């Protein structure tokens, strides 16, 4: 009996990542297994373990993809790079735009981001995200202020997500502006 020819499915890996994101969005990280990802992607279980030997490998791929949501919002905001633009206003606007988007996507990004606390394999991806956002901020301020701005923005986002309170863009702008001005890097 001859072996069955291997089915060529170049999109399978991506479908598994997309399925993992849907599983985490619906059931949290605790609900993600190779089996639940395979079922959601409608692929054989062996496909998930072929593409992702461990669950952490699958989570890393999912976190990288989930991080793209915020990165797209930031990339679309050209004024962040304009030294004449008010940085605090632009950053508060970025947060507002991101938080006004798909709430499931925002919650998912944070769930995967915070999973790095318990899953060391995710830490480099979380760090990449931070460094990727700190770099353009540092060009407008300095590296220490950039990290502080990112920490403040993270805190504001977490408060909105955890309390279900509406995002207050003026409050965010005021706090970001205080931090920028206190750093000695007064904008335009």
mmCIF file of N, CA, C and O in Angstrom, residues 91-170:
data_model
loop_
_atom_site.group_PDB
_atom_site.id
_atom_site.type_symbol
_atom_site.label_atom_id
_atom_site.label_comp_id
_atom_site.label_asym_id
_atom_site.label_seq_id
_atom_site.Cartn_x
_atom_site.Cartn_y
_atom_site.Cartn_z
ATOM 1 N N UNK A 91 -0.041 60.932 21.272
ATOM 2 C CA UNK A 91 -0.062 59.664 22.001
ATOM 3 C C UNK A 91 -1.438 59.388 22.598
ATOM 4 O O UNK A 91 -1.922 58.256 22.551
ATOM 5 N N UNK A 92 -2.073 60.409 23.145
ATOM 6 C CA UNK A 92 -3.423 60.233 23.683
ATOM 7 C C UNK A 92 -4.381 59.838 22.561
ATOM 8 O O UNK A 92 -5.275 59.007 22.751
ATOM 9 N N UNK A 93 -4.182 60.413 21.377
ATOM 10 C CA UNK A 93 -5.003 60.051 20.229
ATOM 11 C C UNK A 93 -4.782 58.615 19.789
ATOM 12 O O UNK A 93 -5.724 57.910 19.423
ATOM 13 N N UNK A 94 -3.531 58.168 19.818
ATOM 14 C CA UNK A 94 -3.222 56.777 19.474
ATOM 15 C C UNK A 94 -3.949 55.832 20.420
ATOM 16 O O UNK A 94 -4.582 54.864 19.991
ATOM 17 N N UNK A 95 -3.873 56.116 21.714
ATOM 18 C CA UNK A 95 -4.576 55.264 22.690
ATOM 19 C C UNK A 95 -6.074 55.262 22.434
ATOM 20 O O UNK A 95 -6.717 54.212 22.482
ATOM 21 N N UNK A 96 -6.616 56.436 22.180
ATOM 22 C CA UNK A 96 -8.054 56.531 21.917
ATOM 23 C C UNK A 96 -8.470 55.738 20.700
ATOM 24 O O UNK A 96 -9.472 55.021 20.714
ATOM 25 N N UNK A 97 -7.680 55.851 19.643
ATOM 26 C CA UNK A 97 -7.990 55.121 18.412
ATOM 27 C C UNK A 97 -7.906 53.615 18.636
ATOM 28 O O UNK A 97 -8.754 52.852 18.193
ATOM 29 N N UNK A 98 -6.863 53.180 19.348
ATOM 30 C CA UNK A 98 -6.674 51.748 19.594
ATOM 31 C C UNK A 98 -7.771 51.202 20.503
ATOM 32 O O UNK A 98 -8.365 50.160 20.217
ATOM 33 N N UNK A 99 -8.076 51.918 21.576
ATOM 34 C CA UNK A 99 -9.098 51.436 22.516
ATOM 35 C C UNK A 99 -10.496 51.497 21.916
ATOM 36 O O UNK A 99 -11.389 50.765 22.346
ATOM 37 N N UNK A 100 -10.696 52.356 20.934
ATOM 38 C CA UNK A 100 -12.007 52.452 20.277
ATOM 39 C C UNK A 100 -12.199 51.342 19.250
ATOM 40 O O UNK A 100 -13.301 51.132 18.765
ATOM 41 N N UNK A 101 -11.124 50.633 18.942
ATOM 42 C CA UNK A 101 -11.210 49.549 17.964
ATOM 43 C C UNK A 101 -11.915 48.343 18.542
ATOM 44 O O UNK A 101 -12.654 48.432 19.525
ATOM 45 N N UNK A 102 -11.670 47.217 17.950
ATOM 46 C CA UNK A 102 -12.285 45.962 18.373
ATOM 47 C C UNK A 102 -11.888 45.644 19.808
ATOM 48 O O UNK A 102 -10.720 45.359 20.072
ATOM 49 N N UNK A 103 -12.836 45.681 20.761
ATOM 50 C CA UNK A 103 -12.476 45.442 22.163
ATOM 51 C C UNK A 103 -11.898 44.051 22.399
ATOM 52 O O UNK A 103 -11.001 43.876 23.215
ATOM 53 N N UNK A 104 -12.384 43.068 21.672
ATOM 54 C CA UNK A 104 -11.848 41.717 21.830
ATOM 55 C C UNK A 104 -10.381 41.682 21.415
ATOM 56 O O UNK A 104 -9.560 41.053 22.077
ATOM 57 N N UNK A 105 -10.051 42.380 20.356
ATOM 58 C CA UNK A 105 -8.675 42.420 19.886
ATOM 59 C C UNK A 105 -7.754 43.099 20.888
ATOM 60 O O UNK A 105 -6.640 42.635 21.149
ATOM 61 N N UNK A 106 -8.210 44.198 21.480
ATOM 62 C CA UNK A 106 -7.408 44.917 22.475
ATOM 63 C C UNK A 106 -7.194 44.028 23.706
ATOM 64 O O UNK A 106 -6.075 43.895 24.209
ATOM 65 N N UNK A 107 -8.258 43.415 24.189
ATOM 66 C CA UNK A 107 -8.139 42.521 25.347
ATOM 67 C C UNK A 107 -7.224 41.351 25.039
ATOM 68 O O UNK A 107 -6.407 40.955 25.875
ATOM 69 N N UNK A 108 -7.343 40.808 23.847
ATOM 70 C CA UNK A 108 -6.502 39.690 23.439
ATOM 71 C C UNK A 108 -5.030 40.095 23.421
ATOM 72 O O UNK A 108 -4.173 39.368 23.922
ATOM 73 N N UNK A 109 -4.733 41.261 22.848
ATOM 74 C CA UNK A 109 -3.348 41.720 22.817
ATOM 75 C C UNK A 109 -2.776 41.802 24.223
ATOM 76 O O UNK A 109 -1.657 41.360 24.471
ATOM 77 N N UNK A 110 -3.555 42.353 25.147
ATOM 78 C CA UNK A 110 -3.062 42.467 26.523
ATOM 79 C C UNK A 110 -2.963 41.111 27.200
ATOM 80 O O UNK A 110 -2.034 40.872 27.967
ATOM 81 N N UNK A 111 -3.896 40.225 26.951
ATOM 82 C CA UNK A 111 -3.815 38.897 27.567
ATOM 83 C C UNK A 111 -2.547 38.177 27.118
ATOM 84 O O UNK A 111 -1.827 37.590 27.938
ATOM 85 N N UNK A 112 -2.260 38.235 25.843
ATOM 86 C CA UNK A 112 -1.054 37.586 25.335
ATOM 87 C C UNK A 112 0.203 38.299 25.841
ATOM 88 O O UNK A 112 1.193 37.663 26.215
ATOM 89 N N UNK A 113 0.168 39.611 25.887
ATOM 90 C CA UNK A 113 1.295 40.415 26.364
ATOM 91 C C UNK A 113 1.586 40.084 27.828
ATOM 92 O O UNK A 113 2.731 39.834 28.218
ATOM 93 N N UNK A 114 0.547 40.023 28.656
ATOM 94 C CA UNK A 114 0.731 39.745 30.083
ATOM 95 C C UNK A 114 1.047 38.279 30.359
ATOM 96 O O UNK A 114 1.588 37.947 31.413
ATOM 97 N N UNK A 115 0.747 37.409 29.421
ATOM 98 C CA UNK A 115 1.087 35.997 29.589
ATOM 99 C C UNK A 115 2.596 35.804 29.705
ATOM 100 O O UNK A 115 3.066 34.803 30.258
ATOM 101 N N UNK A 116 3.352 36.776 29.226
ATOM 102 C CA UNK A 116 4.810 36.695 29.314
ATOM 103 C C UNK A 116 5.285 36.667 30.767
ATOM 104 O O UNK A 116 6.395 36.215 31.046
ATOM 105 N N UNK A 117 4.447 37.102 31.699
ATOM 106 C CA UNK A 117 4.820 37.028 33.115
ATOM 107 C C UNK A 117 5.070 35.591 33.552
ATOM 108 O O UNK A 117 5.955 35.317 34.351
ATOM 109 N N UNK A 118 4.272 34.670 33.051
ATOM 110 C CA UNK A 118 4.364 33.264 33.455
ATOM 111 C C UNK A 118 4.991 32.359 32.394
ATOM 112 O O UNK A 118 5.299 31.217 32.673
ATOM 113 N N UNK A 119 5.120 32.871 31.187
ATOM 114 C CA UNK A 119 5.668 32.066 30.091
ATOM 115 C C UNK A 119 6.910 32.764 29.532
ATOM 116 O O UNK A 119 6.802 33.636 28.662
ATOM 117 N N UNK A 120 8.069 32.359 30.014
ATOM 118 C CA UNK A 120 9.312 33.016 29.581
ATOM 119 C C UNK A 120 9.511 33.040 28.063
ATOM 120 O O UNK A 120 10.135 33.963 27.548
ATOM 121 N N UNK A 121 8.968 32.091 27.341
ATOM 122 C CA UNK A 121 9.132 32.069 25.881
ATOM 123 C C UNK A 121 8.491 33.293 25.227
ATOM 124 O O UNK A 121 8.884 33.694 24.129
ATOM 125 N N UNK A 122 7.506 33.885 25.896
ATOM 126 C CA UNK A 122 6.827 35.047 25.325
ATOM 127 C C UNK A 122 7.549 36.361 25.641
ATOM 128 O O UNK A 122 7.276 37.385 25.018
ATOM 129 N N UNK A 123 8.442 36.357 26.597
ATOM 130 C CA UNK A 123 9.090 37.601 27.032
ATOM 131 C C UNK A 123 9.842 38.309 25.914
ATOM 132 O O UNK A 123 9.737 39.537 25.796
ATOM 133 N N UNK A 124 10.599 37.587 25.091
ATOM 134 C CA UNK A 124 11.291 38.313 24.006
ATOM 135 C C UNK A 124 10.315 39.015 23.049
ATOM 136 O O UNK A 124 10.606 40.108 22.563
ATOM 137 N N UNK A 125 9.169 38.415 22.800
ATOM 138 C CA UNK A 125 8.190 39.039 21.899
ATOM 139 C C UNK A 125 7.591 40.277 22.555
ATOM 140 O O UNK A 125 7.430 41.314 21.908
ATOM 141 N N UNK A 126 7.281 40.185 23.842
ATOM 142 C CA UNK A 126 6.765 41.349 24.569
ATOM 143 C C UNK A 126 7.818 42.456 24.590
ATOM 144 O O UNK A 126 7.500 43.637 24.388
ATOM 145 N N UNK A 127 9.071 42.073 24.795
ATOM 146 C CA UNK A 127 10.157 43.061 24.806
ATOM 147 C C UNK A 127 10.326 43.702 23.431
ATOM 148 O O UNK A 127 10.558 44.917 23.334
ATOM 149 N N UNK A 128 10.202 42.910 22.363
ATOM 150 C CA UNK A 128 10.289 43.460 21.002
ATOM 151 C C UNK A 128 9.227 44.522 20.783
ATOM 152 O O UNK A 128 9.479 45.562 20.182
ATOM 153 N N UNK A 129 8.019 44.234 21.272
ATOM 154 C CA UNK A 129 6.918 45.187 21.113
ATOM 155 C C UNK A 129 7.271 46.486 21.824
ATOM 156 O O UNK A 129 7.123 47.570 21.262
ATOM 157 N N UNK A 130 7.746 46.367 23.073
ATOM 158 C CA UNK A 130 8.103 47.564 23.837
ATOM 159 C C UNK A 130 9.209 48.349 23.136
ATOM 160 O O UNK A 130 9.107 49.562 22.977
ATOM 161 N N UNK A 131 10.247 47.660 22.721
ATOM 162 C CA UNK A 131 11.372 48.329 22.054
ATOM 163 C C UNK A 131 10.942 48.961 20.738
ATOM 164 O O UNK A 131 11.396 50.054 20.388
ATOM 165 N N UNK A 132 10.044 48.285 20.040
ATOM 166 C CA UNK A 132 9.566 48.817 18.769
ATOM 167 C C UNK A 132 8.786 50.103 18.924
ATOM 168 O O UNK A 132 8.769 50.953 18.025
ATOM 169 N N UNK A 133 8.132 50.269 20.065
ATOM 170 C CA UNK A 133 7.379 51.495 20.303
ATOM 171 C C UNK A 133 8.245 52.535 21.008
ATOM 172 O O UNK A 133 8.072 53.736 20.798
ATOM 173 N N UNK A 134 9.169 52.089 21.846
ATOM 174 C CA UNK A 134 10.051 53.025 22.547
ATOM 175 C C UNK A 134 10.965 53.768 21.579
ATOM 176 O O UNK A 134 11.247 54.953 21.774
ATOM 177 N N UNK A 135 11.463 53.085 20.562
ATOM 178 C CA UNK A 135 12.435 53.695 19.643
ATOM 179 C C UNK A 135 11.915 54.991 19.021
ATOM 180 O O UNK A 135 12.595 56.019 19.092
ATOM 181 N N UNK A 136 10.714 54.997 18.420
ATOM 182 C CA UNK A 136 10.254 56.276 17.850
ATOM 183 C C UNK A 136 9.968 57.328 18.926
ATOM 184 O O UNK A 136 10.156 58.518 18.686
ATOM 185 N N UNK A 137 9.551 56.890 20.109
ATOM 186 C CA UNK A 137 9.318 57.855 21.189
ATOM 187 C C UNK A 137 10.635 58.471 21.647
ATOM 188 O O UNK A 137 10.699 59.666 21.966
ATOM 189 N N UNK A 138 11.680 57.660 21.701
ATOM 190 C CA UNK A 138 12.990 58.153 22.129
ATOM 191 C C UNK A 138 13.535 59.204 21.162
ATOM 192 O O UNK A 138 14.268 60.106 21.574
ATOM 193 N N UNK A 139 13.163 59.099 19.894
ATOM 194 C CA UNK A 139 13.602 60.114 18.923
ATOM 195 C C UNK A 139 12.940 61.460 19.200
ATOM 196 O O UNK A 139 13.472 62.501 18.850
ATOM 197 N N UNK A 140 11.769 61.423 19.817
ATOM 198 C CA UNK A 140 11.071 62.668 20.152
ATOM 199 C C UNK A 140 11.403 63.162 21.558
ATOM 200 O O UNK A 140 11.185 64.329 21.867
ATOM 201 N N UNK A 141 11.879 62.259 22.428
ATOM 202 C CA UNK A 141 12.186 62.636 23.816
ATOM 203 C C UNK A 141 13.603 62.165 24.133
ATOM 204 O O UNK A 141 14.553 62.749 23.684
ATOM 205 N N UNK A 142 13.721 61.105 24.897
ATOM 206 C CA UNK A 142 14.980 60.437 25.215
ATOM 207 C C UNK A 142 14.601 59.022 25.648
ATOM 208 O O UNK A 142 13.427 58.751 25.897
ATOM 209 N N UNK A 143 15.551 58.090 25.730
ATOM 210 C CA UNK A 143 15.208 56.698 26.041
ATOM 211 C C UNK A 143 14.487 56.497 27.382
ATOM 212 O O UNK A 143 13.556 55.697 27.465
ATOM 213 N N UNK A 144 14.892 57.214 28.402
ATOM 214 C CA UNK A 144 14.253 57.054 29.721
ATOM 215 C C UNK A 144 12.818 57.571 29.682
ATOM 216 O O UNK A 144 11.891 56.909 30.177
ATOM 217 N N UNK A 145 12.619 58.717 29.087
ATOM 218 C CA UNK A 145 11.260 59.272 28.983
ATOM 219 C C UNK A 145 10.392 58.382 28.100
ATOM 220 O O UNK A 145 9.211 58.175 28.395
ATOM 221 N N UNK A 146 10.965 57.840 27.050
ATOM 222 C CA UNK A 146 10.206 56.946 26.175
ATOM 223 C C UNK A 146 9.687 55.746 26.957
ATOM 224 O O UNK A 146 8.517 55.363 26.818
ATOM 225 N N UNK A 147 10.536 55.139 27.792
ATOM 226 C CA UNK A 147 10.088 53.992 28.611
ATOM 227 C C UNK A 147 9.008 54.416 29.591
ATOM 228 O O UNK A 147 8.037 53.685 29.817
ATOM 229 N N UNK A 148 9.171 55.597 30.174
ATOM 230 C CA UNK A 148 8.169 56.091 31.127
ATOM 231 C C UNK A 148 6.835 56.357 30.430
ATOM 232 O O UNK A 148 5.761 56.047 30.970
ATOM 233 N N UNK A 149 6.886 56.915 29.232
ATOM 234 C CA UNK A 149 5.650 57.156 28.472
ATOM 235 C C UNK A 149 4.945 55.843 28.157
ATOM 236 O O UNK A 149 3.718 55.733 28.295
ATOM 237 N N UNK A 150 5.714 54.862 27.746
ATOM 238 C CA UNK A 150 5.131 53.551 27.449
ATOM 239 C C UNK A 150 4.500 52.941 28.697
ATOM 240 O O UNK A 150 3.396 52.394 28.638
ATOM 241 N N UNK A 151 5.169 53.062 29.831
ATOM 242 C CA UNK A 151 4.627 52.534 31.089
ATOM 243 C C UNK A 151 3.327 53.247 31.461
ATOM 244 O O UNK A 151 2.352 52.602 31.880
ATOM 245 N N UNK A 152 3.288 54.556 31.303
ATOM 246 C CA UNK A 152 2.073 55.314 31.595
ATOM 247 C C UNK A 152 0.940 54.896 30.657
ATOM 248 O O UNK A 152 -0.197 54.675 31.092
ATOM 249 N N UNK A 153 1.250 54.750 29.384
ATOM 250 C CA UNK A 153 0.226 54.343 28.423
ATOM 251 C C UNK A 153 -0.293 52.943 28.738
ATOM 252 O O UNK A 153 -1.497 52.690 28.666
ATOM 253 N N UNK A 154 0.620 52.032 29.099
ATOM 254 C CA UNK A 154 0.199 50.686 29.506
ATOM 255 C C UNK A 154 -0.746 50.765 30.701
ATOM 256 O O UNK A 154 -1.771 50.092 30.735
ATOM 257 N N UNK A 155 -0.386 51.572 31.682
ATOM 258 C CA UNK A 155 -1.215 51.708 32.878
ATOM 259 C C UNK A 155 -2.600 52.245 32.559
ATOM 260 O O UNK A 155 -3.607 51.753 33.074
ATOM 261 N N UNK A 156 -2.651 53.251 31.715
ATOM 262 C CA UNK A 156 -3.948 53.825 31.327
ATOM 263 C C UNK A 156 -4.790 52.774 30.608
ATOM 264 O O UNK A 156 -5.983 52.608 30.901
ATOM 265 N N UNK A 157 -4.170 52.052 29.678
ATOM 266 C CA UNK A 157 -4.901 51.010 28.941
ATOM 267 C C UNK A 157 -5.416 49.930 29.885
ATOM 268 O O UNK A 157 -6.576 49.513 29.785
ATOM 269 N N UNK A 158 -4.563 49.480 30.793
ATOM 270 C CA UNK A 158 -4.997 48.445 31.738
ATOM 271 C C UNK A 158 -6.155 48.924 32.602
ATOM 272 O O UNK A 158 -7.093 48.176 32.859
ATOM 273 N N UNK A 159 -6.110 50.175 33.059
ATOM 274 C CA UNK A 159 -7.215 50.703 33.856
ATOM 275 C C UNK A 159 -8.513 50.714 33.063
ATOM 276 O O UNK A 159 -9.569 50.328 33.575
ATOM 277 N N UNK A 160 -8.443 51.125 31.822
ATOM 278 C CA UNK A 160 -9.641 51.141 30.974
ATOM 279 C C UNK A 160 -10.171 49.716 30.790
ATOM 280 O O UNK A 160 -11.369 49.468 30.930
ATOM 281 N N UNK A 161 -9.278 48.789 30.501
ATOM 282 C CA UNK A 161 -9.698 47.408 30.254
ATOM 283 C C UNK A 161 -10.224 46.729 31.509
ATOM 284 O O UNK A 161 -11.216 45.998 31.457
ATOM 285 N N UNK A 162 -9.573 46.961 32.637
ATOM 286 C CA UNK A 162 -9.963 46.269 33.868
ATOM 287 C C UNK A 162 -11.196 46.868 34.532
ATOM 288 O O UNK A 162 -11.953 46.155 35.191
ATOM 289 N N UNK A 163 -11.377 48.168 34.397
ATOM 290 C CA UNK A 163 -12.520 48.807 35.067
ATOM 291 C C UNK A 163 -13.706 49.003 34.136
ATOM 292 O O UNK A 163 -14.773 49.379 34.576
ATOM 293 N N UNK A 164 -13.475 48.777 32.843
ATOM 294 C CA UNK A 164 -14.517 49.008 31.840
ATOM 295 C C UNK A 164 -14.955 50.469 31.805
ATOM 296 O O UNK A 164 -16.052 50.789 31.357
ATOM 297 N N UNK A 165 -14.092 51.337 32.317
ATOM 298 C CA UNK A 165 -14.369 52.772 32.298
ATOM 299 C C UNK A 165 -14.104 53.302 30.895
ATOM 300 O O UNK A 165 -13.243 52.778 30.178
ATOM 301 N N UNK A 166 -14.811 54.339 30.502
ATOM 302 C CA UNK A 166 -14.534 54.909 29.183
ATOM 303 C C UNK A 166 -13.151 55.570 29.182
ATOM 304 O O UNK A 166 -12.689 56.082 30.199
ATOM 305 N N UNK A 167 -12.519 55.527 28.041
ATOM 306 C CA UNK A 167 -11.210 56.157 27.903
ATOM 307 C C UNK A 167 -11.375 57.661 27.938
ATOM 308 O O UNK A 167 -12.197 58.231 27.222
ATOM 309 N N UNK A 168 -10.591 58.333 28.771
ATOM 310 C CA UNK A 168 -10.627 59.784 28.909
ATOM 311 C C UNK A 168 -9.387 60.353 28.219
ATOM 312 O O UNK A 168 -8.308 60.396 28.805
ATOM 313 N N UNK A 169 -9.558 60.761 26.982
ATOM 314 C CA UNK A 169 -8.421 61.215 26.185
ATOM 315 C C UNK A 169 -7.780 62.473 26.763
ATOM 316 O O UNK A 169 -6.558 62.625 26.730
ATOM 317 N N UNK A 170 -8.581 63.361 27.318
ATOM 318 C CA UNK A 170 -8.016 64.594 27.889
ATOM 319 C C UNK A 170 -7.163 64.282 29.119
ATOM 320 O O UNK A 170 -6.086 64.852 29.304
#
